[in-house]
GROMACS .gro file of C-alpha atoms in nm:
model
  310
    1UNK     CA    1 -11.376 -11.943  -5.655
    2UNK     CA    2 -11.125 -11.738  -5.450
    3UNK     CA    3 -11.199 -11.651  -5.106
    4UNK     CA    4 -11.328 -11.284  -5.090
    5UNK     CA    5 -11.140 -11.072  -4.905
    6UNK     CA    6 -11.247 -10.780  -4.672
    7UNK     CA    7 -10.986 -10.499  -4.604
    8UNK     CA    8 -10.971 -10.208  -4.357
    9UNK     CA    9 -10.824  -9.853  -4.316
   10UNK     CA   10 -10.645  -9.623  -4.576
   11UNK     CA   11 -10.357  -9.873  -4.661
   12UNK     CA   12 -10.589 -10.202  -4.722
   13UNK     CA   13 -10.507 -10.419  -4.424
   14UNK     CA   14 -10.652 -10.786  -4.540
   15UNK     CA   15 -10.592 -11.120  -4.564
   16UNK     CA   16 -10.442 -11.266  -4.206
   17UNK     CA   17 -10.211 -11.485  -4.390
   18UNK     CA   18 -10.131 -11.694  -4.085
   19UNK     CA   19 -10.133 -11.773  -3.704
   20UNK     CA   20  -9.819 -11.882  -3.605
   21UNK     CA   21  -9.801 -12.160  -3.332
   22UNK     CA   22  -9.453 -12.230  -3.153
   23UNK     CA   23  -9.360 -12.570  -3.023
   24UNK     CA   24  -9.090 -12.793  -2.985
   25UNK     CA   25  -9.170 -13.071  -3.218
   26UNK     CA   26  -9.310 -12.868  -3.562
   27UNK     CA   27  -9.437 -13.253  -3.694
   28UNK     CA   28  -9.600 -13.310  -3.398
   29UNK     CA   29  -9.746 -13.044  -3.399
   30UNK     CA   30  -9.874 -13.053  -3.749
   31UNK     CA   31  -9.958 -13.422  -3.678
   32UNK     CA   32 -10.203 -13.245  -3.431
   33UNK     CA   33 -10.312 -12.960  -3.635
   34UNK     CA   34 -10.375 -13.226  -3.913
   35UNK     CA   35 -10.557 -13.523  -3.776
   36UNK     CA   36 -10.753 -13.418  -3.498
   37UNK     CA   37 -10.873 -13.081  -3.617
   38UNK     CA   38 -10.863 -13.208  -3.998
   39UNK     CA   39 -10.610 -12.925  -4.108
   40UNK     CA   40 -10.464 -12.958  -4.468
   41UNK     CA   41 -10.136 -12.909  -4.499
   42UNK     CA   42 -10.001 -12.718  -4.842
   43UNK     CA   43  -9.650 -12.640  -4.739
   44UNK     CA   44  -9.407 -12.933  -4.569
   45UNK     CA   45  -9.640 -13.188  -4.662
   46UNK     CA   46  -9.391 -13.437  -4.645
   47UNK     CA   47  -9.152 -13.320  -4.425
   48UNK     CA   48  -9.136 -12.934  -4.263
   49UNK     CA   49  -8.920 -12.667  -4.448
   50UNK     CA   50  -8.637 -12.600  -4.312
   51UNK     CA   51  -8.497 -12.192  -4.306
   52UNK     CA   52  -8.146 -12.186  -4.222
   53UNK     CA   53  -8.094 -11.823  -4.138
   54UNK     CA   54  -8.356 -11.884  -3.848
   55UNK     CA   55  -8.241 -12.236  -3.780
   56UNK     CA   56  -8.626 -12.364  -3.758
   57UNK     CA   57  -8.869 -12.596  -3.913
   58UNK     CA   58  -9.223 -12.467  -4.032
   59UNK     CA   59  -9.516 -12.632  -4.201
   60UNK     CA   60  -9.827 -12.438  -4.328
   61UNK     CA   61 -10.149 -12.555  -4.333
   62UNK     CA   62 -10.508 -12.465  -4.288
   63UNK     CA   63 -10.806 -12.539  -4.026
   64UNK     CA   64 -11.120 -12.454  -4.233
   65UNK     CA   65 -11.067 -12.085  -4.335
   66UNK     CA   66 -10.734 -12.002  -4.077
   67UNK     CA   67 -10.360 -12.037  -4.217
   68UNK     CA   68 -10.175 -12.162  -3.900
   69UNK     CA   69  -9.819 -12.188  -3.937
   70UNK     CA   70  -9.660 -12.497  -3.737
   71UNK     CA   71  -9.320 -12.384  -3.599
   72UNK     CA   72  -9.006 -12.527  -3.431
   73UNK     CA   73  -8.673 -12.433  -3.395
   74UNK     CA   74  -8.410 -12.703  -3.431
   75UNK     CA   75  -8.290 -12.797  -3.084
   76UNK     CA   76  -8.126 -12.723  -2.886
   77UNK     CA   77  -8.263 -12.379  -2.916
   78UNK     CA   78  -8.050 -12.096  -3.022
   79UNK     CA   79  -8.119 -11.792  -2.778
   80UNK     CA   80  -7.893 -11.612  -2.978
   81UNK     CA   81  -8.152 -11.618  -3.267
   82UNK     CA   82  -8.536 -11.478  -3.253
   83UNK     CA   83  -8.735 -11.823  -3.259
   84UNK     CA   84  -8.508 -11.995  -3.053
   85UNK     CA   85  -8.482 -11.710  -2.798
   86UNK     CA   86  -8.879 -11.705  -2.813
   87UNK     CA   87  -8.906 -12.099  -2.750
   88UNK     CA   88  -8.637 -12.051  -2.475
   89UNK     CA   89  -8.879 -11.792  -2.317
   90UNK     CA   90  -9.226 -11.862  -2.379
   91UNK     CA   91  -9.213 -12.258  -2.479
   92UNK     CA   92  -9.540 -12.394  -2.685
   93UNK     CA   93  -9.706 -12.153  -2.713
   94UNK     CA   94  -9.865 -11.859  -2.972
   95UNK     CA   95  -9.623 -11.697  -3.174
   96UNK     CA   96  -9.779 -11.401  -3.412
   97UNK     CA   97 -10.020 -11.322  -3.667
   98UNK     CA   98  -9.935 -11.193  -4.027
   99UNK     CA   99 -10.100 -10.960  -4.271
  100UNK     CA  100 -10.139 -10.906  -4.627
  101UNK     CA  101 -10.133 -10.498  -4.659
  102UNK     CA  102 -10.182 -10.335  -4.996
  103UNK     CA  103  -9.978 -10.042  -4.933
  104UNK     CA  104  -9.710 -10.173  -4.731
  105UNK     CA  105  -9.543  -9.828  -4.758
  106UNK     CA  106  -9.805  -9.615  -4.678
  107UNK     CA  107  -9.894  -9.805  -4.348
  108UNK     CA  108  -9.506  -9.806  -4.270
  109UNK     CA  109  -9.526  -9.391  -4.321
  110UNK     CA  110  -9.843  -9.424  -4.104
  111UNK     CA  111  -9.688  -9.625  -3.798
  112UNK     CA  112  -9.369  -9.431  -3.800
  113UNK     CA  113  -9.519  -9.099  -3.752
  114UNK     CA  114  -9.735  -9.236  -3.470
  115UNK     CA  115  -9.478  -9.330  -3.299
  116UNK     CA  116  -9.448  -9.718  -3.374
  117UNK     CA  117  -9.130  -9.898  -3.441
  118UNK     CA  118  -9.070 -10.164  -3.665
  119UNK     CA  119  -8.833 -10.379  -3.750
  120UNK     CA  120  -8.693 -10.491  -4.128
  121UNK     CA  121  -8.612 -10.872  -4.176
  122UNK     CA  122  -8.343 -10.978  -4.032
  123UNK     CA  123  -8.322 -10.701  -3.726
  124UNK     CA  124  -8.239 -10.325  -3.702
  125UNK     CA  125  -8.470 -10.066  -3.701
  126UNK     CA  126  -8.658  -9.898  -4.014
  127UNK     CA  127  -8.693  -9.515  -3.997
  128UNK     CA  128  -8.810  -9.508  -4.444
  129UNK     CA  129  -8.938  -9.840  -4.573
  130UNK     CA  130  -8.705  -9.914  -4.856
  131UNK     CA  131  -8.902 -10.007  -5.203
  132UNK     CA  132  -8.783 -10.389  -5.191
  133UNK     CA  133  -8.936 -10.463  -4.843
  134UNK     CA  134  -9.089 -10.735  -4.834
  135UNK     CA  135  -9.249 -10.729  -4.486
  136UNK     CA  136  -9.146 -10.583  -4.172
  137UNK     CA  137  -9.272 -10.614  -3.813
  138UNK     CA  138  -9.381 -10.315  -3.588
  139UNK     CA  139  -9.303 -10.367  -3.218
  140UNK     CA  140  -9.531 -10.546  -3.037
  141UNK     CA  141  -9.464 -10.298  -2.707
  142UNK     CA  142  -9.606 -10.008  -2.928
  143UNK     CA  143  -9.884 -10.296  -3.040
  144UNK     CA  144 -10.001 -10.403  -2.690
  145UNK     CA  145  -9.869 -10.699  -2.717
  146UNK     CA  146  -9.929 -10.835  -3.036
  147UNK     CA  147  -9.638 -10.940  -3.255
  148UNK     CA  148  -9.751 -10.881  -3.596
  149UNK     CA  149  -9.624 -10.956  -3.944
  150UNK     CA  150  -9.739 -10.694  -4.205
  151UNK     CA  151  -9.666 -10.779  -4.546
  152UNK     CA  152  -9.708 -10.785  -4.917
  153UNK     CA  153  -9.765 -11.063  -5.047
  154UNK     CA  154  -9.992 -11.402  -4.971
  155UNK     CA  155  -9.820 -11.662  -4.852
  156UNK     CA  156  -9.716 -11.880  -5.168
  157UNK     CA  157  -9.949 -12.118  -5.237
  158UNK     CA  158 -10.229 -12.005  -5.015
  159UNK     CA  159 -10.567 -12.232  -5.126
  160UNK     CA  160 -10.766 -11.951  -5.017
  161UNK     CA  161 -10.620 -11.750  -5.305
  162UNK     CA  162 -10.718 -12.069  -5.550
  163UNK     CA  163 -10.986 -12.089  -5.792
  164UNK     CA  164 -11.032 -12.448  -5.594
  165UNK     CA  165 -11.126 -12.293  -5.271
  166UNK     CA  166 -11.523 -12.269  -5.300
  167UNK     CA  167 -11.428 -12.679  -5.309
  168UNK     CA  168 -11.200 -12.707  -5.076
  169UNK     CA  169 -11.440 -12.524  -4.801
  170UNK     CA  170 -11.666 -12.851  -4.800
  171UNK     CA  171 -11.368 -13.073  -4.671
  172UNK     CA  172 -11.379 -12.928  -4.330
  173UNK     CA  173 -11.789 -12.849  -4.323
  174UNK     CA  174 -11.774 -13.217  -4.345
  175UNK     CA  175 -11.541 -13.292  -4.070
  176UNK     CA  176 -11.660 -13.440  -3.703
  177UNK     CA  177 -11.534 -13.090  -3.578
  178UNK     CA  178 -11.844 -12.912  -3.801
  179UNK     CA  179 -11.587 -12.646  -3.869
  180UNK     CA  180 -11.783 -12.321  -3.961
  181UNK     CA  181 -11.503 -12.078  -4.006
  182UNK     CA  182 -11.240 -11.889  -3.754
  183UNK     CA  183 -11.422 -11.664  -3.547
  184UNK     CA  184 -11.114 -11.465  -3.413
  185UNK     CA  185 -10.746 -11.436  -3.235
  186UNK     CA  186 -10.751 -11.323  -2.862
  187UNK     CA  187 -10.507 -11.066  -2.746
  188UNK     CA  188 -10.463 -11.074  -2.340
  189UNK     CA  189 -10.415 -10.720  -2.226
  190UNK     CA  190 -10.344 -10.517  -1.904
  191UNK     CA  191 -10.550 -10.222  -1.990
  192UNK     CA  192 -10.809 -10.264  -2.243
  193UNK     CA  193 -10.888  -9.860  -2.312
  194UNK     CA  194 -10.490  -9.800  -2.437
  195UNK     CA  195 -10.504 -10.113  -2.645
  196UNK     CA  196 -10.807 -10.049  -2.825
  197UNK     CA  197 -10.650  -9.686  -2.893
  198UNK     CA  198 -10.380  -9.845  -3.070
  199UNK     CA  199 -10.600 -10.020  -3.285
  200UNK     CA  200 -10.842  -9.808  -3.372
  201UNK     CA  201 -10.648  -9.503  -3.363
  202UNK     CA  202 -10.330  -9.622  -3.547
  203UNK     CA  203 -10.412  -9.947  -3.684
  204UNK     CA  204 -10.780  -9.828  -3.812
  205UNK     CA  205 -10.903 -10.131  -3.691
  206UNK     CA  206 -11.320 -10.118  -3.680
  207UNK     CA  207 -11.443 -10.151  -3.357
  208UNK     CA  208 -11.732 -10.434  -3.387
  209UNK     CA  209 -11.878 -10.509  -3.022
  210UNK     CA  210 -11.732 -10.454  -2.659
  211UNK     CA  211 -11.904 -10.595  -2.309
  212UNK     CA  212 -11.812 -10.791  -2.008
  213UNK     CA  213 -11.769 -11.164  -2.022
  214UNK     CA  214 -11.869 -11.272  -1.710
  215UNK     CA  215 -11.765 -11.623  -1.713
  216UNK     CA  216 -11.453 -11.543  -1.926
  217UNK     CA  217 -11.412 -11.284  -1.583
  218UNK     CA  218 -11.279 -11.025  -1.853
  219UNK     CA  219 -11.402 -10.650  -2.021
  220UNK     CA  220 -11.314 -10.722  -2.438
  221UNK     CA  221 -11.313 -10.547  -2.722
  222UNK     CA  222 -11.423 -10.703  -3.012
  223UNK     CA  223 -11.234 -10.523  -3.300
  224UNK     CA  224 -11.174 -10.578  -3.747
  225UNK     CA  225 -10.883 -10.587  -3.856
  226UNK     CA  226 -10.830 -10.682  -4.181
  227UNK     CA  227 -11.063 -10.977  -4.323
  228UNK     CA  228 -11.004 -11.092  -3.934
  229UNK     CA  229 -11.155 -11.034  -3.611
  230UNK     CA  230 -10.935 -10.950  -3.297
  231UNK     CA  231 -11.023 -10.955  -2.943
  232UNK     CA  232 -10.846 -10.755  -2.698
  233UNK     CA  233 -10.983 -10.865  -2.291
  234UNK     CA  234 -10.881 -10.740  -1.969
  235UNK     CA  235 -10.878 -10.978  -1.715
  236UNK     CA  236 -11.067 -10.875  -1.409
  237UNK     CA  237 -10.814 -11.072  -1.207
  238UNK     CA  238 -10.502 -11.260  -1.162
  239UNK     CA  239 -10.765 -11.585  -1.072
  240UNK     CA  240 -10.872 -11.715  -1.432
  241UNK     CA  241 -10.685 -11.847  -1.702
  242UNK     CA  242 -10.664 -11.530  -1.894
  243UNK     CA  243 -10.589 -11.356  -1.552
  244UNK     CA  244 -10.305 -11.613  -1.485
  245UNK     CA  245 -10.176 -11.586  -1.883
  246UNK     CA  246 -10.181 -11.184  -1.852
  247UNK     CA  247  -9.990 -11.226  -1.466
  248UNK     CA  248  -9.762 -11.439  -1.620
  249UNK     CA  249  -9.662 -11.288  -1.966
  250UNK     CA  250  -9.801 -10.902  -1.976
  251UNK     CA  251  -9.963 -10.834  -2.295
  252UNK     CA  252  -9.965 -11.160  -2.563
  253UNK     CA  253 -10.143 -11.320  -2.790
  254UNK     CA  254 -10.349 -11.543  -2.570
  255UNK     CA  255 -10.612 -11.791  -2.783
  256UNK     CA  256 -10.765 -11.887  -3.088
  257UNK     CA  257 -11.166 -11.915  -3.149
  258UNK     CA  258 -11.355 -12.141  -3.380
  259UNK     CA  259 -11.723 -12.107  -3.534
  260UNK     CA  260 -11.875 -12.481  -3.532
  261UNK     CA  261 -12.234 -12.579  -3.609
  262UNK     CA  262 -12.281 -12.836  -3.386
  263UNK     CA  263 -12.086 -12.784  -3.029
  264UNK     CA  264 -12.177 -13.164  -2.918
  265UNK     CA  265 -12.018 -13.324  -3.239
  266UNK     CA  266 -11.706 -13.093  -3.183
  267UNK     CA  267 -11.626 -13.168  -2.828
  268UNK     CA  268 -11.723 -13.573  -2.873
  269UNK     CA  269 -11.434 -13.581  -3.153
  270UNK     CA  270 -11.142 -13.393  -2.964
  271UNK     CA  271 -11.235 -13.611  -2.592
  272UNK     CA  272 -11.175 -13.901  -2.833
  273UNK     CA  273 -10.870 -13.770  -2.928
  274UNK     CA  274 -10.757 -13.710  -2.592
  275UNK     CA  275 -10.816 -13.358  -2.625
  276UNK     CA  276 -10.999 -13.244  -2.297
  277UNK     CA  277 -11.222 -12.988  -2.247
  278UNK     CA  278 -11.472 -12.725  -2.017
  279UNK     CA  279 -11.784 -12.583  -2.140
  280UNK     CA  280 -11.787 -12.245  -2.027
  281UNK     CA  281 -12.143 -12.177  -2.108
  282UNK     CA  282 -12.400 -12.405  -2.323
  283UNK     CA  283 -12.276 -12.277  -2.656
  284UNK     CA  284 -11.921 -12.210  -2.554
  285UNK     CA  285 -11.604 -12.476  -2.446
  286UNK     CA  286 -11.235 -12.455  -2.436
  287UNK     CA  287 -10.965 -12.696  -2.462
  288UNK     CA  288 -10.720 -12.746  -2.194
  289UNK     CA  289 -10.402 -12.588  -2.261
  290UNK     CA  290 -10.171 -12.900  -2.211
  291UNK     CA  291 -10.349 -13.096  -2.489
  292UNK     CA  292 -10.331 -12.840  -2.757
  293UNK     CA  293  -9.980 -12.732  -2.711
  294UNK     CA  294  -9.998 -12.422  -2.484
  295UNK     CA  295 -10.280 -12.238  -2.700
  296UNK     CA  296 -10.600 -12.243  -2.540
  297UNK     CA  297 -10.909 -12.288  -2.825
  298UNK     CA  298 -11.264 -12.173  -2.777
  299UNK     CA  299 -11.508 -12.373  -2.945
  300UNK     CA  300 -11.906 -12.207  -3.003
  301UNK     CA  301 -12.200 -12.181  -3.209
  302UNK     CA  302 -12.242 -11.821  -3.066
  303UNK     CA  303 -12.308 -11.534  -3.277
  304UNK     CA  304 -12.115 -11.243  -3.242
  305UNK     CA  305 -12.316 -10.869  -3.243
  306UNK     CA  306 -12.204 -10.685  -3.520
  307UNK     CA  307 -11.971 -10.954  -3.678
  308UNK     CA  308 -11.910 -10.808  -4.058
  309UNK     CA  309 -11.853 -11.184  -4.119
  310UNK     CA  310 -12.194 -11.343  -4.012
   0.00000   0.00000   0.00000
């Protein structure tokens, strides 16, 4: 059976058809992805794709029900071109998140008269999305951050789109790392109030829980979008990890956060493969940033208030 899919606001945001993780080495990266959080890989499974207009390498694969998308560009890295100029700047690190939209038109229309700008393929601005567009990407400084793709289309040869997935789901169930399912992205922000008007007000996202994470030392919004969850948080200083991320880089896609059933088997598998850790709270650790190629990853068998998921 297919993987149902949950959709929000008037233009059917949906699927997030991938997390995009930068790095330097894209089959090292995978090799990561693959073997130590058991991700299965459906595109470059023998050797990444190559795109020459981008001059990168990409794999895709999935970790239980997320689509990351390994990516590299070929070095030495072209600052003349986006990926390159983005390694160039940022390093490893979180790239994006994409979108399957049902009316890709529509939600252009909508964006453009509030004010957003996006971008066709390629570069250059879009004032009418043309018929033929495939996807496009709004700015992330009129997205608080957030570079987003927003598209028609699944990515080809998506399992979750399978008749095989309802199978598939038990490989990672199965797995030391007692994958439950992605719980959400995390979105490091300067002021929370204007981001979570961009969302809710132009994006439509849902707004699903907000509070104060005390030993996260942030304020968050816990927001739908799509058949996703995104959290925006505010540091509440320059002294945490977040805090130092949000110093460091303004608004930006910050970290990624897992569902597990058992938080003991988790963290025993990734200290044995060399992947260290902090438990931030009984039901709550994160990896350290060096060992998991400059994305941070919460771990927890915490329930989230509200979560349309659950």
């Amino acid at each position: 059976m297919k993987k149902r899919v949950q959709q929000t606001g008037d233009h059917g945001i949906g699927q997030m058809v991938h997390v995009v993780h930068m790095s330097d080495d894209v089959q090292q990266l995978r090799r990561f992805y693959e073997d130590v959080l058991g991700g299965y890989v459906y595109m470059g499974v023998d050797e990444p794709n190559y795109f020459d207009r981008e001059d990168r390498y990409a794999t895709l694969l999935m970790v239980g029900d997320l689509c990351v998308e390994t990516m590299a560009p070929r070095m030495p890295a072209d600052p003349k071109l986006p990926v390159g100029k983005f390694y160039r700047k940022f390093g490893r690190h979180l790239h994006s998140v994409g979108y399957k939209v049902e009316d890709l038109a529509g939600l252009a229309d909508r964006l453009l008269a509030r004010g957003v700008r996006i971008a066709k393929p390629g570069g250059g601005s879009i004032e009418e999305l043309a018929p033929d567009t495939h996807y496009f990407f709004p700015s992330p400084r009129d997205t608080a951050g957030l570079m987003v793709e927003l598209c028609r289309t699944d990515m080809p040869g998506d399992p979750r789109v399978q008749e095989t997935w309802s199978s598939l789901e038990g490989m990672w169930r199965n797995h030391p790392l007692t994958l439950d399912r992605f719980s959400y992205v995390t979105l490091g922000v300067r002021d929370l109030e204007s981001a979570v008007s961009v969302y809710v007000d132009v994006m439509q996202a849902v707004p699903v829980q907000t509070g104060v994470d005390e030993d996260l030392a942030a304020r968050y919004a816990t927001l739908q979008l799509g058949d996703c969850l995104l959290q925006l948080a505010e540091p509440s200083g320059a002294d945490s990890s977040l805090g130092r991320h949000v110093e460091r880089w303004g608004n930006m896609i910050y970290s990624l956060r897992f569902r597990v059933r058992d938080l003991d088997s988790a963290e025993s598998w990734l200290n044995k493969n060399a992947v260290r850790t902090t438990r931030v709270r009984p039901e709550l650790f994160v990896t350290e940033v060096e060992d998991t190629f400059g994305a941070p990853m919460f771990f927890s068998t915490e329930d989230i208030e509200g979560d349309p998921f659950a």
